[in-house]
mmCIF file of C-alpha atoms in Angstrom:
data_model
loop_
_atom_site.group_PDB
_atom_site.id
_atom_site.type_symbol
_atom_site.label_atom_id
_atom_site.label_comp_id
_atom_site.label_asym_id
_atom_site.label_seq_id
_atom_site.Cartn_x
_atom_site.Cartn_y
_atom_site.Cartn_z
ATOM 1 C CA UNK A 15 15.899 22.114 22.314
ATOM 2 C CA UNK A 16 12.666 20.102 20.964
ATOM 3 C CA UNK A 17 12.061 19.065 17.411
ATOM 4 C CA UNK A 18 9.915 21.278 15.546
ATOM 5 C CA UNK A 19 6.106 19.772 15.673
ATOM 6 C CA UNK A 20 4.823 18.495 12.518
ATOM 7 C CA UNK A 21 1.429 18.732 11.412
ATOM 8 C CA UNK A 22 -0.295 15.439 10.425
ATOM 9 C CA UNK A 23 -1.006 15.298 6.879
ATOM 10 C CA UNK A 24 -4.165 15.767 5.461
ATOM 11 C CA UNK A 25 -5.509 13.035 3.995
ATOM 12 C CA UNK A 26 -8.327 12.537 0.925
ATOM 13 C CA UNK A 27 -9.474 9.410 0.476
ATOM 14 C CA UNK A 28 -11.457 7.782 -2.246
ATOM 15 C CA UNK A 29 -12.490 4.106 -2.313
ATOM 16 C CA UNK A 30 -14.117 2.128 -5.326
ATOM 17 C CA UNK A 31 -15.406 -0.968 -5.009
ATOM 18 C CA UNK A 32 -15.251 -2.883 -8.861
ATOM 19 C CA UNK A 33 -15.909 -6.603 -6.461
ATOM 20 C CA UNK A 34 -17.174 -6.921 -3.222
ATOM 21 C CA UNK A 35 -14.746 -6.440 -0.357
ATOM 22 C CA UNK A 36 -17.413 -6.509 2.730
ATOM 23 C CA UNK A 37 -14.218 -7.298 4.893
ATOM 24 C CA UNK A 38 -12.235 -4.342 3.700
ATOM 25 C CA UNK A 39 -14.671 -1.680 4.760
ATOM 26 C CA UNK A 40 -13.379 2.019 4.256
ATOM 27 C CA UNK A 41 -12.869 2.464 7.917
ATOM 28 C CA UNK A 42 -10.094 -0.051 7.971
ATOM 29 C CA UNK A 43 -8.481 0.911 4.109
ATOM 30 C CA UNK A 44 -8.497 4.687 5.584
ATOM 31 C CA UNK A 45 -6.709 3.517 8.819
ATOM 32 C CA UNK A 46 -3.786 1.788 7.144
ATOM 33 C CA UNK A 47 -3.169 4.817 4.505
ATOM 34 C CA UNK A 48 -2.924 7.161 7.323
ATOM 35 C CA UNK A 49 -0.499 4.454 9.133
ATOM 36 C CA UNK A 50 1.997 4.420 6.623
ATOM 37 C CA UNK A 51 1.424 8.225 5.313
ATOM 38 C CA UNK A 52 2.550 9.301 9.115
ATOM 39 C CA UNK A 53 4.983 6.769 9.493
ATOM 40 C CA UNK A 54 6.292 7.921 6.041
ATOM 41 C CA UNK A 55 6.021 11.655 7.064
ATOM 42 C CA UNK A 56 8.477 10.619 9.986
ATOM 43 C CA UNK A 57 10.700 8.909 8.088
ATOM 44 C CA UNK A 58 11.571 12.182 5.678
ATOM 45 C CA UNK A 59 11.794 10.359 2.203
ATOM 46 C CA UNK A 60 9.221 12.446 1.134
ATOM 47 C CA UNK A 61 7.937 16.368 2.215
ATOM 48 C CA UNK A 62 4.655 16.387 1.841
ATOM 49 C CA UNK A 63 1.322 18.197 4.083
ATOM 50 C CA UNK A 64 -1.611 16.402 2.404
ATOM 51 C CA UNK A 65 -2.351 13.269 0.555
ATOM 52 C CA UNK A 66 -4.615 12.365 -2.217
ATOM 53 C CA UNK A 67 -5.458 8.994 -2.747
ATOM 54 C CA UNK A 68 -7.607 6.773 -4.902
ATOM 55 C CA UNK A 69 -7.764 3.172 -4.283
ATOM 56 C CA UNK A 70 -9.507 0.963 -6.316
ATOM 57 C CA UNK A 71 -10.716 -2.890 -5.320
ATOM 58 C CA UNK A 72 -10.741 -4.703 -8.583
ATOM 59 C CA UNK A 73 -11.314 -8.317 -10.079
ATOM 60 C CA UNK A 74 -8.785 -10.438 -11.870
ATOM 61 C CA UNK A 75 -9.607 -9.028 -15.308
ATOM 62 C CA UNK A 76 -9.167 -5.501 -14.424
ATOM 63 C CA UNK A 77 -5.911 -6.015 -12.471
ATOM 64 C CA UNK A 78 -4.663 -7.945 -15.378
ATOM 65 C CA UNK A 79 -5.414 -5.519 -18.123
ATOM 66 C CA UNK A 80 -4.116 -2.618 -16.069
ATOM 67 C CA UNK A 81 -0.644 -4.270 -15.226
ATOM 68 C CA UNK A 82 -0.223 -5.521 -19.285
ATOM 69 C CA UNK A 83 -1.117 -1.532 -19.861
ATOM 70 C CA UNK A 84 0.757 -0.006 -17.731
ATOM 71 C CA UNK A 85 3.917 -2.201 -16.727
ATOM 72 C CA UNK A 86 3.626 -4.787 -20.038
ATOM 73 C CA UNK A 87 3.536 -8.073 -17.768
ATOM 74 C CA UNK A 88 0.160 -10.151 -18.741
ATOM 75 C CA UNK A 89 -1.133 -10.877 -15.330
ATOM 76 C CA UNK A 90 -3.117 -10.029 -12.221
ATOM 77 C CA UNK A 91 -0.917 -8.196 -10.143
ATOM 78 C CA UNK A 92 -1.730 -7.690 -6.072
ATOM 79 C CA UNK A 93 -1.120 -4.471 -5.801
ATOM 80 C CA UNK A 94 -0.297 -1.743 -8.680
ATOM 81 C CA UNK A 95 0.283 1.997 -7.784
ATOM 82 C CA UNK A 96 0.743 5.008 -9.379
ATOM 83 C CA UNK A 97 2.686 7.771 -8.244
ATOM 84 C CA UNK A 98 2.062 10.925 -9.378
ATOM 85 C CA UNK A 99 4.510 12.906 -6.899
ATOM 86 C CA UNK A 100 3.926 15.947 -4.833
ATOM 87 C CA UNK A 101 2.091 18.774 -5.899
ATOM 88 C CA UNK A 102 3.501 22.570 -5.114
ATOM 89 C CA UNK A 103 0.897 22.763 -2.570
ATOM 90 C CA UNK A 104 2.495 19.937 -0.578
ATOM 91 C CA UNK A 105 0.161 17.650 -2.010
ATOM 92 C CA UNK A 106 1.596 14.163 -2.947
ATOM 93 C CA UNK A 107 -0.930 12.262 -4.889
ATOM 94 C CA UNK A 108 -1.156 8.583 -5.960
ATOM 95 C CA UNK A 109 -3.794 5.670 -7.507
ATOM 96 C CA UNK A 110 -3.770 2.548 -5.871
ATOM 97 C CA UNK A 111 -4.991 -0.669 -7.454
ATOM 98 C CA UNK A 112 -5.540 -3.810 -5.333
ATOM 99 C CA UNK A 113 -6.580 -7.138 -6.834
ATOM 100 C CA UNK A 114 -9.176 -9.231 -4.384
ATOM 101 C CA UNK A 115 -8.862 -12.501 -5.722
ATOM 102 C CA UNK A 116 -4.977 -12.092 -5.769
ATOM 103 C CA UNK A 117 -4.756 -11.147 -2.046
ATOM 104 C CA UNK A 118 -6.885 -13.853 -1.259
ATOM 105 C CA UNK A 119 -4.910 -16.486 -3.059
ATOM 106 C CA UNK A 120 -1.305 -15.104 -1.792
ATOM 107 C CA UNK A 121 -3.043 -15.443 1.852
ATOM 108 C CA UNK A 122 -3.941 -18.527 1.677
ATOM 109 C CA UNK A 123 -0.846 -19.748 -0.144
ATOM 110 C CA UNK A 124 1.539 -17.507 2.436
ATOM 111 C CA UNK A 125 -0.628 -18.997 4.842
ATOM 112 C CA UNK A 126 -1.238 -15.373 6.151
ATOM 113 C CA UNK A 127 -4.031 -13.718 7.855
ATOM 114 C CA UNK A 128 -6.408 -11.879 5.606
ATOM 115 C CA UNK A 129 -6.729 -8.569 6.816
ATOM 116 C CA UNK A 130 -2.586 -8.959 8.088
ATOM 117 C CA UNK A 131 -1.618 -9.649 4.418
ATOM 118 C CA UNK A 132 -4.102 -6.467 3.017
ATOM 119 C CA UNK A 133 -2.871 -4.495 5.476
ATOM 120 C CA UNK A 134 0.487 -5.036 4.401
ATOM 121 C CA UNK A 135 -0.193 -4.589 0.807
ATOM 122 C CA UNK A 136 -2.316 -1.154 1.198
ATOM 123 C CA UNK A 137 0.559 0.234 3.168
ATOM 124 C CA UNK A 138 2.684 -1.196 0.357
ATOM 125 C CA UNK A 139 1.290 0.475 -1.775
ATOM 126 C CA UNK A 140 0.461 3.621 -0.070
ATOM 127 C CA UNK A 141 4.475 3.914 0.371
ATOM 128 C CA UNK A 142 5.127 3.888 -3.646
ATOM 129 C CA UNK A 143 2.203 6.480 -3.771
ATOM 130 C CA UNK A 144 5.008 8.427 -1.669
ATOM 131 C CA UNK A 145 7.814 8.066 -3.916
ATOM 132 C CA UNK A 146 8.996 4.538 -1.794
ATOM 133 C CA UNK A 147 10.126 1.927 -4.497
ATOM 134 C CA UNK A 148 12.429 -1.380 -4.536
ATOM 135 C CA UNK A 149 14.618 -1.242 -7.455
ATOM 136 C CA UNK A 150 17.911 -0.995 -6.003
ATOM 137 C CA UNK A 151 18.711 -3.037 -2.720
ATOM 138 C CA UNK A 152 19.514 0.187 -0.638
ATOM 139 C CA UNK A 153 15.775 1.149 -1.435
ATOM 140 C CA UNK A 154 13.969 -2.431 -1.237
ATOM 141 C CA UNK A 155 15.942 -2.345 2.309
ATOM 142 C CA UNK A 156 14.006 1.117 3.277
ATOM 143 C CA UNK A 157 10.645 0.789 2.040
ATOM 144 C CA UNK A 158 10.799 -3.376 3.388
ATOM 145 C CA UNK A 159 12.222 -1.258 7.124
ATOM 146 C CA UNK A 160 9.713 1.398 7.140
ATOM 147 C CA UNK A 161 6.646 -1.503 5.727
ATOM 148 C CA UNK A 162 7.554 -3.899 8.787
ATOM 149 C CA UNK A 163 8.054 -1.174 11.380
ATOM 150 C CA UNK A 164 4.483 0.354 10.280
ATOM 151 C CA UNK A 165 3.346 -3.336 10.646
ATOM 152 C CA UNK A 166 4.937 -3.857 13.919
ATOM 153 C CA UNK A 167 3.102 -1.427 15.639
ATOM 154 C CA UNK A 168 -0.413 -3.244 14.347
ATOM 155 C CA UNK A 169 0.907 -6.779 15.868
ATOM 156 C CA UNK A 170 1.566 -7.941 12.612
ATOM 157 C CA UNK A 171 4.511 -10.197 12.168
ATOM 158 C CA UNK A 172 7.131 -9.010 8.821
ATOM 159 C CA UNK A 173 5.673 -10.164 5.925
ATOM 160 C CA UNK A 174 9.209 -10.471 4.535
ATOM 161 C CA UNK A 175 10.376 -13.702 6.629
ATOM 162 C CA UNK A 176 9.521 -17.345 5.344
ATOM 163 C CA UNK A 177 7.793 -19.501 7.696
ATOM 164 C CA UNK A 178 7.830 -22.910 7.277
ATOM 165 C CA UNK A 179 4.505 -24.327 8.664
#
């Protein structure tokens, strides 16, 4: 008996650049979405036939304000998503706002590769646009499984371990 064959979802994707990201061209951004929206589809947290998506690049002043707006904590954040769940139609919808200067900084600090550590973050994030979160352990332990897996299959190491360099 075979499984039954799932459609890939649908994906809409829009991009805004607030700063300039020449090294996080749309190309790339669209590539890890659809990563971690199949690898999610797989998993079966979430049912779901299409995705809409807005991701927004932003400065330190933007990120800021939006995370003391929306989550009342007074600094840049790296990543900040909103999930607005899954339409009737199948559709599950989600904002996406990732901070430049903080990726850049956490890189560097994590002594991480670049594009490895915005990879990681945009499928972070992309994964709470599904309904993925880490409030309880059981949950941190699926959405941190289902991240490094996705990651995995890119060559990039788990974000998750501490190496001491």
């Amino acid at each position: 008996m075979s499984k039954p064959n799932k459609t890939a979802p649908e994906l809409s994707l829009t991009i805004h650049y607030a700063v300039e990201a020449n090294t996080l061209p749309r190309w790339r951004i669209r590539s890890w979405v659809q990563r971690a929206m199949l690898a999610a589809q797989q998993e079966g947290k979430t049912s779901f036939t299409r995705m809409q998506v807005g991701l927004r690049i932003v400065g330190l002043k933007e990120a800021q304000q939006l995370n003391a707006g929306y989550r009342q904590k007074d600094y840049a954040t790296n990543v900040l998503t909103f999930e607005y769940g899954v339409q009737p139609d199948g559709t599950a919808a989600g904002d996406i706002v990732l901070c430049l200067p903080v990726l850049k900084r956490e890189a560097r600090e994590q002594r991480k590769d670049f594009l490895c550590h915005a990879a990681h973050l945009i499928i972070h994030g992309t994964l709470h646009a599904l309904g993925y979160d880490h409030e309880k352990v059981r949950d941190a332990t699926r959405m941190e499984t289902l991240e490094t897996s996705i990651l995995a299959t890119m060559g990039i190491d788990n974000p998750y371990l501490i190496h001491e360099k």
